[in-house]
PDB file of C-alpha atoms in Angstrom:
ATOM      1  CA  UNK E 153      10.769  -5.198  -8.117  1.00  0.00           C
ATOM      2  CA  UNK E 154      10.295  -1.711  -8.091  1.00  0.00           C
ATOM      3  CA  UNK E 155      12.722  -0.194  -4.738  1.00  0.00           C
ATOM      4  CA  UNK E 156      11.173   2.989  -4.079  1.00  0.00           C
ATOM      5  CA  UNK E 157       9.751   4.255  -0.487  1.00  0.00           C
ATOM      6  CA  UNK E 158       8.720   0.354  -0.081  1.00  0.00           C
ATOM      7  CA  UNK E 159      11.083  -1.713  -2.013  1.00  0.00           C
ATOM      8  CA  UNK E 160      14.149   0.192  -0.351  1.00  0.00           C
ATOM      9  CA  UNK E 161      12.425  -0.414   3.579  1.00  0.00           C
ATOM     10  CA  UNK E 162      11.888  -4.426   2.664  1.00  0.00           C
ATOM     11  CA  UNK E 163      15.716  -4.487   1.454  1.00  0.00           C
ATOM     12  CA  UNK E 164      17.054  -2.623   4.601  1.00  0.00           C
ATOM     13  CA  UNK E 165      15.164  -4.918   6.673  1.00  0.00           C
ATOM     14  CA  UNK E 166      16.181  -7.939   5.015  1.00  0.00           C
ATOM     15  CA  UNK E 167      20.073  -6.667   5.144  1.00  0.00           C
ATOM     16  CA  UNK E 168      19.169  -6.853   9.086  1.00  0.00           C
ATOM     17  CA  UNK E 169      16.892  -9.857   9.640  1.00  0.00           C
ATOM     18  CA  UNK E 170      17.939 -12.217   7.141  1.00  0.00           C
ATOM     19  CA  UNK E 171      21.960 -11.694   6.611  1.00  0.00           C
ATOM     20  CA  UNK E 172      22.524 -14.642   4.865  1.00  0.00           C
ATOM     21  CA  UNK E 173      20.089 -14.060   2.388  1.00  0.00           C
ATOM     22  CA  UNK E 174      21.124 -13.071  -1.361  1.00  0.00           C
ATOM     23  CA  UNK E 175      19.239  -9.829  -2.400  1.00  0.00           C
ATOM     24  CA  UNK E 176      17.881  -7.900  -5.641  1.00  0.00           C
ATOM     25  CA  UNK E 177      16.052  -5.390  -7.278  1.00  0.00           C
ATOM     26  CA  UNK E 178      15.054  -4.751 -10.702  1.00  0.00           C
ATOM     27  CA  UNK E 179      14.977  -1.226 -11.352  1.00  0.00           C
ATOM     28  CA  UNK E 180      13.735   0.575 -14.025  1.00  0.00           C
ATOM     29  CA  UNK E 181      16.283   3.430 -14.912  1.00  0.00           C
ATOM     30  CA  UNK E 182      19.779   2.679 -14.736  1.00  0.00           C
ATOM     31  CA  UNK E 183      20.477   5.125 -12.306  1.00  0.00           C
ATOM     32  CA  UNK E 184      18.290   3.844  -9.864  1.00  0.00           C
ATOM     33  CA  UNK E 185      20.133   0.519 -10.202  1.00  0.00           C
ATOM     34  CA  UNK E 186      23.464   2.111  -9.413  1.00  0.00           C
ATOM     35  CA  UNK E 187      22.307   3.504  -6.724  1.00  0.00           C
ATOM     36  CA  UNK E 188      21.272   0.676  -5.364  1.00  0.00           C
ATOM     37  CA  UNK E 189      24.266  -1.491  -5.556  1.00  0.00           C
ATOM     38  CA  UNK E 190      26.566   1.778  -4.157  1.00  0.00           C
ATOM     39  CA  UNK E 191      24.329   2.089  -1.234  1.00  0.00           C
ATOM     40  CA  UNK E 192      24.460  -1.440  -0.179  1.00  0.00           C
ATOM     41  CA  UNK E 193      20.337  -2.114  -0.665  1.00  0.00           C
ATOM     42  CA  UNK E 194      20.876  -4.922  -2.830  1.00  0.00           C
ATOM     43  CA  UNK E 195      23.860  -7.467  -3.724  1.00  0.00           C
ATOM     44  CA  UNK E 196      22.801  -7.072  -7.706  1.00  0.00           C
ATOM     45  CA  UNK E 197      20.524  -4.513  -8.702  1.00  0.00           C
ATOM     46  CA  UNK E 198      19.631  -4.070 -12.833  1.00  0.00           C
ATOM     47  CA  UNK E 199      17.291  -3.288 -15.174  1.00  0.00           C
ATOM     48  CA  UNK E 200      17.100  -6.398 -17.004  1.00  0.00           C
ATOM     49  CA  UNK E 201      14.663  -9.073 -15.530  1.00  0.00           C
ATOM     50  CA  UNK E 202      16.738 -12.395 -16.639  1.00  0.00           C
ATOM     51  CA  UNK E 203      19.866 -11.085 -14.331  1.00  0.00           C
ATOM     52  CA  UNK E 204      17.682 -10.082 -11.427  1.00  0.00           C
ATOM     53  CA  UNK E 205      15.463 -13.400 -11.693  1.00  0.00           C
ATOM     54  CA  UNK E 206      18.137 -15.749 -11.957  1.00  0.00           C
ATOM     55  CA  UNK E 207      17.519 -18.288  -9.282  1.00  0.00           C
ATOM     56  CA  UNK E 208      15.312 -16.529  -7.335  1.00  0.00           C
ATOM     57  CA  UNK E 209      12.826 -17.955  -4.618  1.00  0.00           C
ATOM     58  CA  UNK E 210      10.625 -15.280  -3.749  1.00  0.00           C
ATOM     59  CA  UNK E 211       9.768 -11.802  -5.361  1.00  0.00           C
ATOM     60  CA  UNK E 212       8.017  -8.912  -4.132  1.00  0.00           C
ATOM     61  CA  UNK E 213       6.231  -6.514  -6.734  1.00  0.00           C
ATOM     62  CA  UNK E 214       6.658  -2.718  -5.174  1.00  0.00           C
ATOM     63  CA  UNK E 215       5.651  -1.109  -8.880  1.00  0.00           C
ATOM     64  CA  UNK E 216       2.886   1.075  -9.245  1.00  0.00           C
ATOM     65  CA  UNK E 217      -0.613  -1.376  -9.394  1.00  0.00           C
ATOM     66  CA  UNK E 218      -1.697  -0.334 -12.702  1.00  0.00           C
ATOM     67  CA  UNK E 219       1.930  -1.448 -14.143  1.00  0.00           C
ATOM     68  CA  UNK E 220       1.729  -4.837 -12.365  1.00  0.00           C
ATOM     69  CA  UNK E 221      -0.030  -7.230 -14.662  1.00  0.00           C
ATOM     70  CA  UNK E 222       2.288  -6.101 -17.594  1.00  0.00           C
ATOM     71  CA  UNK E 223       5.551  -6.971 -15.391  1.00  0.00           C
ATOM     72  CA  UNK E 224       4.180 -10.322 -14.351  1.00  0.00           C
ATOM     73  CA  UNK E 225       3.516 -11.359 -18.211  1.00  0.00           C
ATOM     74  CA  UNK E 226       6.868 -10.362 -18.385  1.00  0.00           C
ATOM     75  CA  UNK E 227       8.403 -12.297 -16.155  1.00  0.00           C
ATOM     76  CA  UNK E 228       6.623 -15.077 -17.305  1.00  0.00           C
ATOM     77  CA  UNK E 229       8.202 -15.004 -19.994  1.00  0.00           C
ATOM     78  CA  UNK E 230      11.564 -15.323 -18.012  1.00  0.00           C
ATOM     79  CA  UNK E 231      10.035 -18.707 -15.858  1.00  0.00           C
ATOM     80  CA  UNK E 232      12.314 -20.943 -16.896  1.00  0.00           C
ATOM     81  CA  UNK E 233      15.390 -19.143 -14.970  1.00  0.00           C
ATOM     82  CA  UNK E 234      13.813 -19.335 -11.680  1.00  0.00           C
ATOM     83  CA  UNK E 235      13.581 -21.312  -8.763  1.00  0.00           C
ATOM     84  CA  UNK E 236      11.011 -24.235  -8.970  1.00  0.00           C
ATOM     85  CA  UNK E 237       7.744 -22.491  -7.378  1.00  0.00           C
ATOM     86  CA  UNK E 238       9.308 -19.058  -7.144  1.00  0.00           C
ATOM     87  CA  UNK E 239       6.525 -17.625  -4.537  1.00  0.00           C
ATOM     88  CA  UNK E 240       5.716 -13.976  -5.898  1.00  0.00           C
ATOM     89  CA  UNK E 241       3.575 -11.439  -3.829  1.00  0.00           C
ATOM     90  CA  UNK E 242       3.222  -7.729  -3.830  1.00  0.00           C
ATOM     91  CA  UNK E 243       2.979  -4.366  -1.783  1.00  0.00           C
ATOM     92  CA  UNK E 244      -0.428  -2.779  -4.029  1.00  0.00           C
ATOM     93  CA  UNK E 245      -2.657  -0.921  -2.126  1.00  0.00           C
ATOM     94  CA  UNK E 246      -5.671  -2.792  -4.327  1.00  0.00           C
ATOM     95  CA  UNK E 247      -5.876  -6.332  -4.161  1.00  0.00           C
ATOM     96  CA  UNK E 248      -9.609  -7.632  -5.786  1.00  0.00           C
ATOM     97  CA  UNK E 249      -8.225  -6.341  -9.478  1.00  0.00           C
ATOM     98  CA  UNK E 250      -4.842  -6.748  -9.239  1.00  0.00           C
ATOM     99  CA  UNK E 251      -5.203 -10.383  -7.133  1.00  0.00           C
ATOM    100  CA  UNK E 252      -7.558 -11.679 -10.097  1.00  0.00           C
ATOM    101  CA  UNK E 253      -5.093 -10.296 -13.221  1.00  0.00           C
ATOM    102  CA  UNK E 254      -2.089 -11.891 -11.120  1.00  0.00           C
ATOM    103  CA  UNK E 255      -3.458 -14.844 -10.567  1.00  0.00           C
ATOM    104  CA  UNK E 256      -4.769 -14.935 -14.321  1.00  0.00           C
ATOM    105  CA  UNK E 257      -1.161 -14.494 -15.694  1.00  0.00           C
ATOM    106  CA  UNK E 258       0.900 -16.850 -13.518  1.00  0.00           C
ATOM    107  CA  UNK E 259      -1.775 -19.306 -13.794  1.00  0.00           C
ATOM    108  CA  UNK E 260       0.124 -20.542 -16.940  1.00  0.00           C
ATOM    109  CA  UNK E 261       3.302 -20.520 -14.810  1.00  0.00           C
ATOM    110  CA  UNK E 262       5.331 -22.187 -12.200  1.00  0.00           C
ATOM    111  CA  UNK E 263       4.688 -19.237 -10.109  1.00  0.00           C
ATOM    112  CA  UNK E 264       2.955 -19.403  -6.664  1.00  0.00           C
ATOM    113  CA  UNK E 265       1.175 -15.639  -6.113  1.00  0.00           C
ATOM    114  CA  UNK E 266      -0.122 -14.539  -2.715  1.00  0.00           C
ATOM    115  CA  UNK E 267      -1.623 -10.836  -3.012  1.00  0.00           C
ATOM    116  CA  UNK E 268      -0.476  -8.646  -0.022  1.00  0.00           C
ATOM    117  CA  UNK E 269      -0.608  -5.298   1.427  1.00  0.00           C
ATOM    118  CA  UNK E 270       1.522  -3.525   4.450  1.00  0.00           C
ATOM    119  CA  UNK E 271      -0.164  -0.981   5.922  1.00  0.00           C
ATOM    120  CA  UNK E 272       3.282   1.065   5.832  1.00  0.00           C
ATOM    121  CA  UNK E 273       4.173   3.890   4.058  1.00  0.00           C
ATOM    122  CA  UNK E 274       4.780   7.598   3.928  1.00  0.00           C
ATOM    123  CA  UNK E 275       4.073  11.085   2.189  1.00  0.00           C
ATOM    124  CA  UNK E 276       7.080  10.490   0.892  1.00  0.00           C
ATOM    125  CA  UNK E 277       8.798   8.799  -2.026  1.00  0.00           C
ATOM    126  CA  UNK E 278      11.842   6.863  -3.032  1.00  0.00           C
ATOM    127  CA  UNK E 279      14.634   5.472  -1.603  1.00  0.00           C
ATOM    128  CA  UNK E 280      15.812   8.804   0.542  1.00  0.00           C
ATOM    129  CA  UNK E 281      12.518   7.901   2.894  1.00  0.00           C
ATOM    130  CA  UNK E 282      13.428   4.004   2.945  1.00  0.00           C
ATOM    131  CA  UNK E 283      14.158   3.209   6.663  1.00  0.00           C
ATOM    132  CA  UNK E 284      14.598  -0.489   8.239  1.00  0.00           C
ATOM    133  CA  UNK E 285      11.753  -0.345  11.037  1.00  0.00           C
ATOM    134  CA  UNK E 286       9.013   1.146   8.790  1.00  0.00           C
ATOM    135  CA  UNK E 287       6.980  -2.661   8.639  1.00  0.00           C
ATOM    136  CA  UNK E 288       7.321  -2.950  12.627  1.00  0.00           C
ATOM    137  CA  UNK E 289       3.798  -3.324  13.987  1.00  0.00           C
ATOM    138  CA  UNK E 290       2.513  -2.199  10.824  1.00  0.00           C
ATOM    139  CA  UNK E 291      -0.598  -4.461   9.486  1.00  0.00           C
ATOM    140  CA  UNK E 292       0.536  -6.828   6.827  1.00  0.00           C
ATOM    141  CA  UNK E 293      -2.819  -7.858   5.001  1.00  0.00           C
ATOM    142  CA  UNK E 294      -2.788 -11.392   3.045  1.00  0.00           C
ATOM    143  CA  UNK E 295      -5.503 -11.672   0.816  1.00  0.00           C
ATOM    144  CA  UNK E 296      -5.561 -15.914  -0.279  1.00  0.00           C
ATOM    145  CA  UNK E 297      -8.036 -16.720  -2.537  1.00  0.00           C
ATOM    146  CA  UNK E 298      -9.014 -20.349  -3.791  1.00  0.00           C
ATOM    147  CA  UNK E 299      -6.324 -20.395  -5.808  1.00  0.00           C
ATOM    148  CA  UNK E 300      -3.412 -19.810  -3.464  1.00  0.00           C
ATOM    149  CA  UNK E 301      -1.507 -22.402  -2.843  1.00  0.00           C
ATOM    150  CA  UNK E 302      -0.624 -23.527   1.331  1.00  0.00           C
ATOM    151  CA  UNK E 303       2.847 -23.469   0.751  1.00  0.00           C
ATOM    152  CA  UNK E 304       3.079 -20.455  -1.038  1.00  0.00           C
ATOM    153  CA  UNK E 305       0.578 -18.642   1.933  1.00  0.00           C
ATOM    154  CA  UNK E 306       3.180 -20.190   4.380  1.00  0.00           C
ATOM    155  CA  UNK E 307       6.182 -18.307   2.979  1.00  0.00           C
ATOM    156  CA  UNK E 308       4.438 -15.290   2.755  1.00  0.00           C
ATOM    157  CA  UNK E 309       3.066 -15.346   6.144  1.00  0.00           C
ATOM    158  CA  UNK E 310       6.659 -15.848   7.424  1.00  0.00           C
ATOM    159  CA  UNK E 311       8.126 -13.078   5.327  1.00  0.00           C
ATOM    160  CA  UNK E 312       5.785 -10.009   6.725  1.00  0.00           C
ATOM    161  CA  UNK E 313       6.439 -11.533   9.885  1.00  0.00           C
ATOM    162  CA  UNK E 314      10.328 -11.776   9.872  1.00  0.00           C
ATOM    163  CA  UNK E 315       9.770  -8.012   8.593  1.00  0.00           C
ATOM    164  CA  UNK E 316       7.750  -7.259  12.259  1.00  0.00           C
ATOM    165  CA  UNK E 317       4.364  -6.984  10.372  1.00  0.00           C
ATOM    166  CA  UNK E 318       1.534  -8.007  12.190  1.00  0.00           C
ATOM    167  CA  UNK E 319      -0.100 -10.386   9.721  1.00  0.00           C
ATOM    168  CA  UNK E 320      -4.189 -10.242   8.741  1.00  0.00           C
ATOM    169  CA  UNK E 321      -5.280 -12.420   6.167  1.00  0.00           C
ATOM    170  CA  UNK E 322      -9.100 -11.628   4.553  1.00  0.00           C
ATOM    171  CA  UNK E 323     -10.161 -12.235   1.312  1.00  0.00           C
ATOM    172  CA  UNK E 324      -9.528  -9.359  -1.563  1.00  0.00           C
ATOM    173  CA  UNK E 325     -12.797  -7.840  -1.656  1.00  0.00           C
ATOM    174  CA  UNK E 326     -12.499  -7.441   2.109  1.00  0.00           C
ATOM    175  CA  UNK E 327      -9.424  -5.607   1.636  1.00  0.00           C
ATOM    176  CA  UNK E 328     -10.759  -3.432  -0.560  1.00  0.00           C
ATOM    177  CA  UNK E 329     -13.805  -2.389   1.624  1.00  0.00           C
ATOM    178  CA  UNK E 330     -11.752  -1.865   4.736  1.00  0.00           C
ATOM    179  CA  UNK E 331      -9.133  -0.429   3.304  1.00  0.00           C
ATOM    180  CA  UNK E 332     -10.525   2.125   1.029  1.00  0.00           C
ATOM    181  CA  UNK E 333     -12.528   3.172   4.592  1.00  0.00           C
ATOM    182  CA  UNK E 334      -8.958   3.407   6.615  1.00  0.00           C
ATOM    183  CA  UNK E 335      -6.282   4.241   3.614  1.00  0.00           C
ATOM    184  CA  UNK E 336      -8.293   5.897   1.057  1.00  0.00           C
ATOM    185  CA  UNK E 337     -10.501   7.888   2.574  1.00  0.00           C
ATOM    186  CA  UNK E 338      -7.987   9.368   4.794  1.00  0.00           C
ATOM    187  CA  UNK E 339      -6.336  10.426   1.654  1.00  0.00           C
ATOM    188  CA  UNK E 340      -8.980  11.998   0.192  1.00  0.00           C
ATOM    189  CA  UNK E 341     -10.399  13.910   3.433  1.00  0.00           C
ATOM    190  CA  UNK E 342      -6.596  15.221   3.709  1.00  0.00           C
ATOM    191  CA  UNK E 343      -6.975  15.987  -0.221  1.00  0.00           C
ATOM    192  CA  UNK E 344     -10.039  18.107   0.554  1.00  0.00           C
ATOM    193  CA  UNK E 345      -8.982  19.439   4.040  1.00  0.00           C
ATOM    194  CA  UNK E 346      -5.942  21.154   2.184  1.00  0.00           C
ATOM    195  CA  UNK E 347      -7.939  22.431  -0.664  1.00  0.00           C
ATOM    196  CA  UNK E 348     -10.594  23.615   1.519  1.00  0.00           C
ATOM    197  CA  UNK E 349      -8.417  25.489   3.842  1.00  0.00           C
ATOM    198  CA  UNK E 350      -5.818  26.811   1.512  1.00  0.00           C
ATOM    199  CA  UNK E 351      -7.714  27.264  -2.154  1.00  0.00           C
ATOM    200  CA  UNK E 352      -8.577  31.012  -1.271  1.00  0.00           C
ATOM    201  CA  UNK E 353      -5.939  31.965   0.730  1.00  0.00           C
ATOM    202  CA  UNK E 354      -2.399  30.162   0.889  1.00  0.00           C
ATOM    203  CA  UNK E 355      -0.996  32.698   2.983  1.00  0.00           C
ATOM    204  CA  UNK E 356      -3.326  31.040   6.257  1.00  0.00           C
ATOM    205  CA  UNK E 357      -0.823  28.275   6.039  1.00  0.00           C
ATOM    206  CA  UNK E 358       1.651  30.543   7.785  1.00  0.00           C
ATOM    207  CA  UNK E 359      -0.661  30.230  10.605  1.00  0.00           C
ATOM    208  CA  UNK E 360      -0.862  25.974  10.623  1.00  0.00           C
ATOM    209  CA  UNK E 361      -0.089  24.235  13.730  1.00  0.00           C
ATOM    210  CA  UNK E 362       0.001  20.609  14.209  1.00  0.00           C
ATOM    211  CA  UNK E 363      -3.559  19.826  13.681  1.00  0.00           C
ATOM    212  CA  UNK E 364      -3.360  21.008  10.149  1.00  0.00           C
ATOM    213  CA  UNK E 365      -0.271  19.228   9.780  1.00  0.00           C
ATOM    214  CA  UNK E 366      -0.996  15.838  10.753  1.00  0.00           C
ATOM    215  CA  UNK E 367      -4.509  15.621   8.940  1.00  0.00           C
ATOM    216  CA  UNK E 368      -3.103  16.526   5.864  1.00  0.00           C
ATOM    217  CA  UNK E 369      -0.002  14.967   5.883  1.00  0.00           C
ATOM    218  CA  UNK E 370      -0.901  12.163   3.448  1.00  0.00           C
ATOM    219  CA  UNK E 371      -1.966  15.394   0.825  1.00  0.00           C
ATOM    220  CA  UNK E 372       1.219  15.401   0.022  1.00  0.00           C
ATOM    221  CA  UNK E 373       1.800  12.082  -1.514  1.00  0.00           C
ATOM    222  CA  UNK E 374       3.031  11.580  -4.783  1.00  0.00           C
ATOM    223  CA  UNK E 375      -0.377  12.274  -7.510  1.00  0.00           C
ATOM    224  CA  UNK E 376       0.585   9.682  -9.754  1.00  0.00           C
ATOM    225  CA  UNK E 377       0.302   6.791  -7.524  1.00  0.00           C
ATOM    226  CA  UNK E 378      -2.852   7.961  -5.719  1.00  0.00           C
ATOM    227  CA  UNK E 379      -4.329   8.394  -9.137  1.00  0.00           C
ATOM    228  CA  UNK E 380      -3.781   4.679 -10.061  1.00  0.00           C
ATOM    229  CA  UNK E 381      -4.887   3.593  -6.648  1.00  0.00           C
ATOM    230  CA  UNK E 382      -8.189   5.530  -5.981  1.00  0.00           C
ATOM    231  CA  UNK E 383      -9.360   4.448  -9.688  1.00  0.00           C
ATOM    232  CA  UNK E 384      -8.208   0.994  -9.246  1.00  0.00           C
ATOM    233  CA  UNK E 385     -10.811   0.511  -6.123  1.00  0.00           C
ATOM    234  CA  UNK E 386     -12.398   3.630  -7.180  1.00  0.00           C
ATOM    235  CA  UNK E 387     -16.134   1.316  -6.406  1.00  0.00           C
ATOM    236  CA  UNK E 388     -15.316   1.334  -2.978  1.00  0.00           C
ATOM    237  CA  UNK E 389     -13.973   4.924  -2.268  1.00  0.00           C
ATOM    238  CA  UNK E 390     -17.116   5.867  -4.119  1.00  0.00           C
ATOM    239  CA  UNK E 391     -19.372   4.203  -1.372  1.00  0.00           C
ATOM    240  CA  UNK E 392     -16.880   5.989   1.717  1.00  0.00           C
ATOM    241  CA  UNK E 393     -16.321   9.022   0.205  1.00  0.00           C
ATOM    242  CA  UNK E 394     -20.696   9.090   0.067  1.00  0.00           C
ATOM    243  CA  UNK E 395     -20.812   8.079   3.962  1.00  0.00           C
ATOM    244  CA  UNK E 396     -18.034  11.040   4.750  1.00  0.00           C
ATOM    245  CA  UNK E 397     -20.600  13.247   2.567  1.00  0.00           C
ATOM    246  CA  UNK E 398     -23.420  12.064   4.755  1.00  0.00           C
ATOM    247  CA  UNK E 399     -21.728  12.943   7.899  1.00  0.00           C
ATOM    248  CA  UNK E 400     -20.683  16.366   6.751  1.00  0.00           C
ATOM    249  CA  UNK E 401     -24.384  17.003   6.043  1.00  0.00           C
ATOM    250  CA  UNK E 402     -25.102  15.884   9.377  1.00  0.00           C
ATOM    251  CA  UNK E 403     -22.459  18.012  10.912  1.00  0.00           C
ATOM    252  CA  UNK E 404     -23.817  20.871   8.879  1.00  0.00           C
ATOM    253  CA  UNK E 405     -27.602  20.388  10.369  1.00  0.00           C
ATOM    254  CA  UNK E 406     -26.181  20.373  13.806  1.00  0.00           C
ATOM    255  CA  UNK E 407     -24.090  23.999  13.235  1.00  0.00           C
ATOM    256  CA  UNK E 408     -27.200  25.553  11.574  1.00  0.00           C
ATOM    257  CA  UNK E 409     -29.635  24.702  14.726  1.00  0.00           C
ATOM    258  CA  UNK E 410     -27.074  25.480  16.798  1.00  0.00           C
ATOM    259  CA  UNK E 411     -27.260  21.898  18.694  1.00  0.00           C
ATOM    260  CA  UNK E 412     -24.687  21.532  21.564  1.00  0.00           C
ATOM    261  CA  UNK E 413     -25.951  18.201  22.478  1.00  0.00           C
ATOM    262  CA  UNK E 414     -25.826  16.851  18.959  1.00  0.00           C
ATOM    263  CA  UNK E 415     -22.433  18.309  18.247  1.00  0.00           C
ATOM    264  CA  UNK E 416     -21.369  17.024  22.031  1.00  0.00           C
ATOM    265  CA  UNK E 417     -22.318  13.240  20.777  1.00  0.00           C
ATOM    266  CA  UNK E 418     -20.942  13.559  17.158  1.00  0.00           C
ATOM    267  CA  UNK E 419     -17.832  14.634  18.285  1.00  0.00           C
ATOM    268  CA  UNK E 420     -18.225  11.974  21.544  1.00  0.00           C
ATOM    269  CA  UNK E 421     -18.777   9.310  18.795  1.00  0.00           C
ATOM    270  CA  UNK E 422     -16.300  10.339  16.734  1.00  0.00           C
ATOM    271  CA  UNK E 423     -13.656  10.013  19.825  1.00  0.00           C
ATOM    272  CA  UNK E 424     -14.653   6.890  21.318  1.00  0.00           C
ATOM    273  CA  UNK E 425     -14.006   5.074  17.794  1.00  0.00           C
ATOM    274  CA  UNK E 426     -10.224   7.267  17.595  1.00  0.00           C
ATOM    275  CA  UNK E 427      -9.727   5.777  20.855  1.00  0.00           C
ATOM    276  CA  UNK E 428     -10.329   1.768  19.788  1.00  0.00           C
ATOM    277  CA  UNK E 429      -7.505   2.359  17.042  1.00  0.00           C
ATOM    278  CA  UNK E 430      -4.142   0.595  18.164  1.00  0.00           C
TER     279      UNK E 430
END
């Protein structure tokens, strides 16, 4: 539901890991849907839910996270032309508000949701970027709750795995601490590293090598999305974005007294943790 950068990547991989299985994608401009069917991503590809969720067994929401709780009433709606305990799950980048309005709307269902996250993704968008191996190795985090039902955990489990995900399971408010710390704050600090550098003078970005380029990458991610995402969990980047403001003071300290030993063991610290990252 929703084949951009994600939703294309999950279909290619499918196509490749699972032939046998019967894929598609709801789309929501018409367009998109051809495209999809011409190119081979899915075997039926439309805008209209009922022809999409005909029979279906699993689904995987790849919409925007602010739009999600609005499609799943939806498709609520459209129960009765599923599988029996159709397993849903999704691809949002927040799980504790979108995992409790989920599991608030198919809780008058026969739908069995399992929040997720892959840790897979890219600057940029839609399905020109969509590649088959994007999920390899990548961290697939589950977030369960209570309310999740073992069978439905199970399927989910096996379907970031059959997609080469490495699969973490932690509960949603985990998620959102750790991940606003190694997703979000990245974001922002490449946000800030391109303003900083290039606000005053564009024309240094004739002189960018590498450096620049792969810490501000993510900068260039589509606004939209990043908007819904850092106001969705917008608690948590709060409470990072405050520790990367506490460093920077640090930093700043260090500079002004002209420490080499401090700036030797900041920097020291700073590489030993780069270093632990697989």
């Amino acid at each position: 539901m929703g084949p951009g950068l994600l939703g294309g990547s999950m279909l290619m991989a499918l196509r490749a890991g699972l032939p046998g299985a019967h894929l598609r994608a709801w789309a929501r401009r018409p367009e998109a849907a051809v495209e999809l069917t011409e190119r081979g991503f899915a075997d039926l590809a439309s805008t209209k839910l009922d022809d999409v969720l005909n029979g279906v067994g699993l689904v995987v929401l790849c919409t925007p996270v602010e739009t999600m709780p609005a499609l799943a009433a939806e498709m609520v709606t459209l129960q009765s032309v599923v599988a029996p305990d159709c397993v849903v799950t999704d691809v949002g980048s927040v799980k504790e508000t979108v995992v409790t309005a989920l599991e608030d709307v198919f809780a008058r269902s026969t739908y069995r949701f399992v929040g997720s996250h892959p840790m897979a993704g890219s600057e940029r968008a839609g399905l020109e970027a969509a590649r088959p191996d994007l999920f390899q190795r990548a961290a697939c985090l589950i977030t369960p709750t209570l309310f999740t039902a073992e069978s439905a955990l199970t399927t989910v489990r096996a379907f970031w795995s059959l997609l080469g995900g490495r699969v973490l399971e932690m509960s949603p408010e985990e998620h959102d601490r750790k991940v606003a710390r190694i997703s979000h704050l990245p974001h922002v600090a490449a946000a800030v590293t391109a303003l900083a550098a290039l606000h005053e003078d564009p024309s240094a970005a004739a002189c960018a090598g590498n450096g620049f380029r792969d810490t501000t990458r993510v900068a260039a991610g589509d606004p939209a999305l990043w908007t819904g995402i850092l106001l969705e969990n917008r608690q948590e980047v709060q409470a990072s974005v405050r520790a990367a403001r506490d460093l920077y003071n640090e930093l700043l300290a260090i500079l002004e007294n002209v420490d080499d030993r401090a700036l030797h063991h900041f920097l020291q610290n700073a590489k030993t943790l780069r270093d632990g990252v697989v």
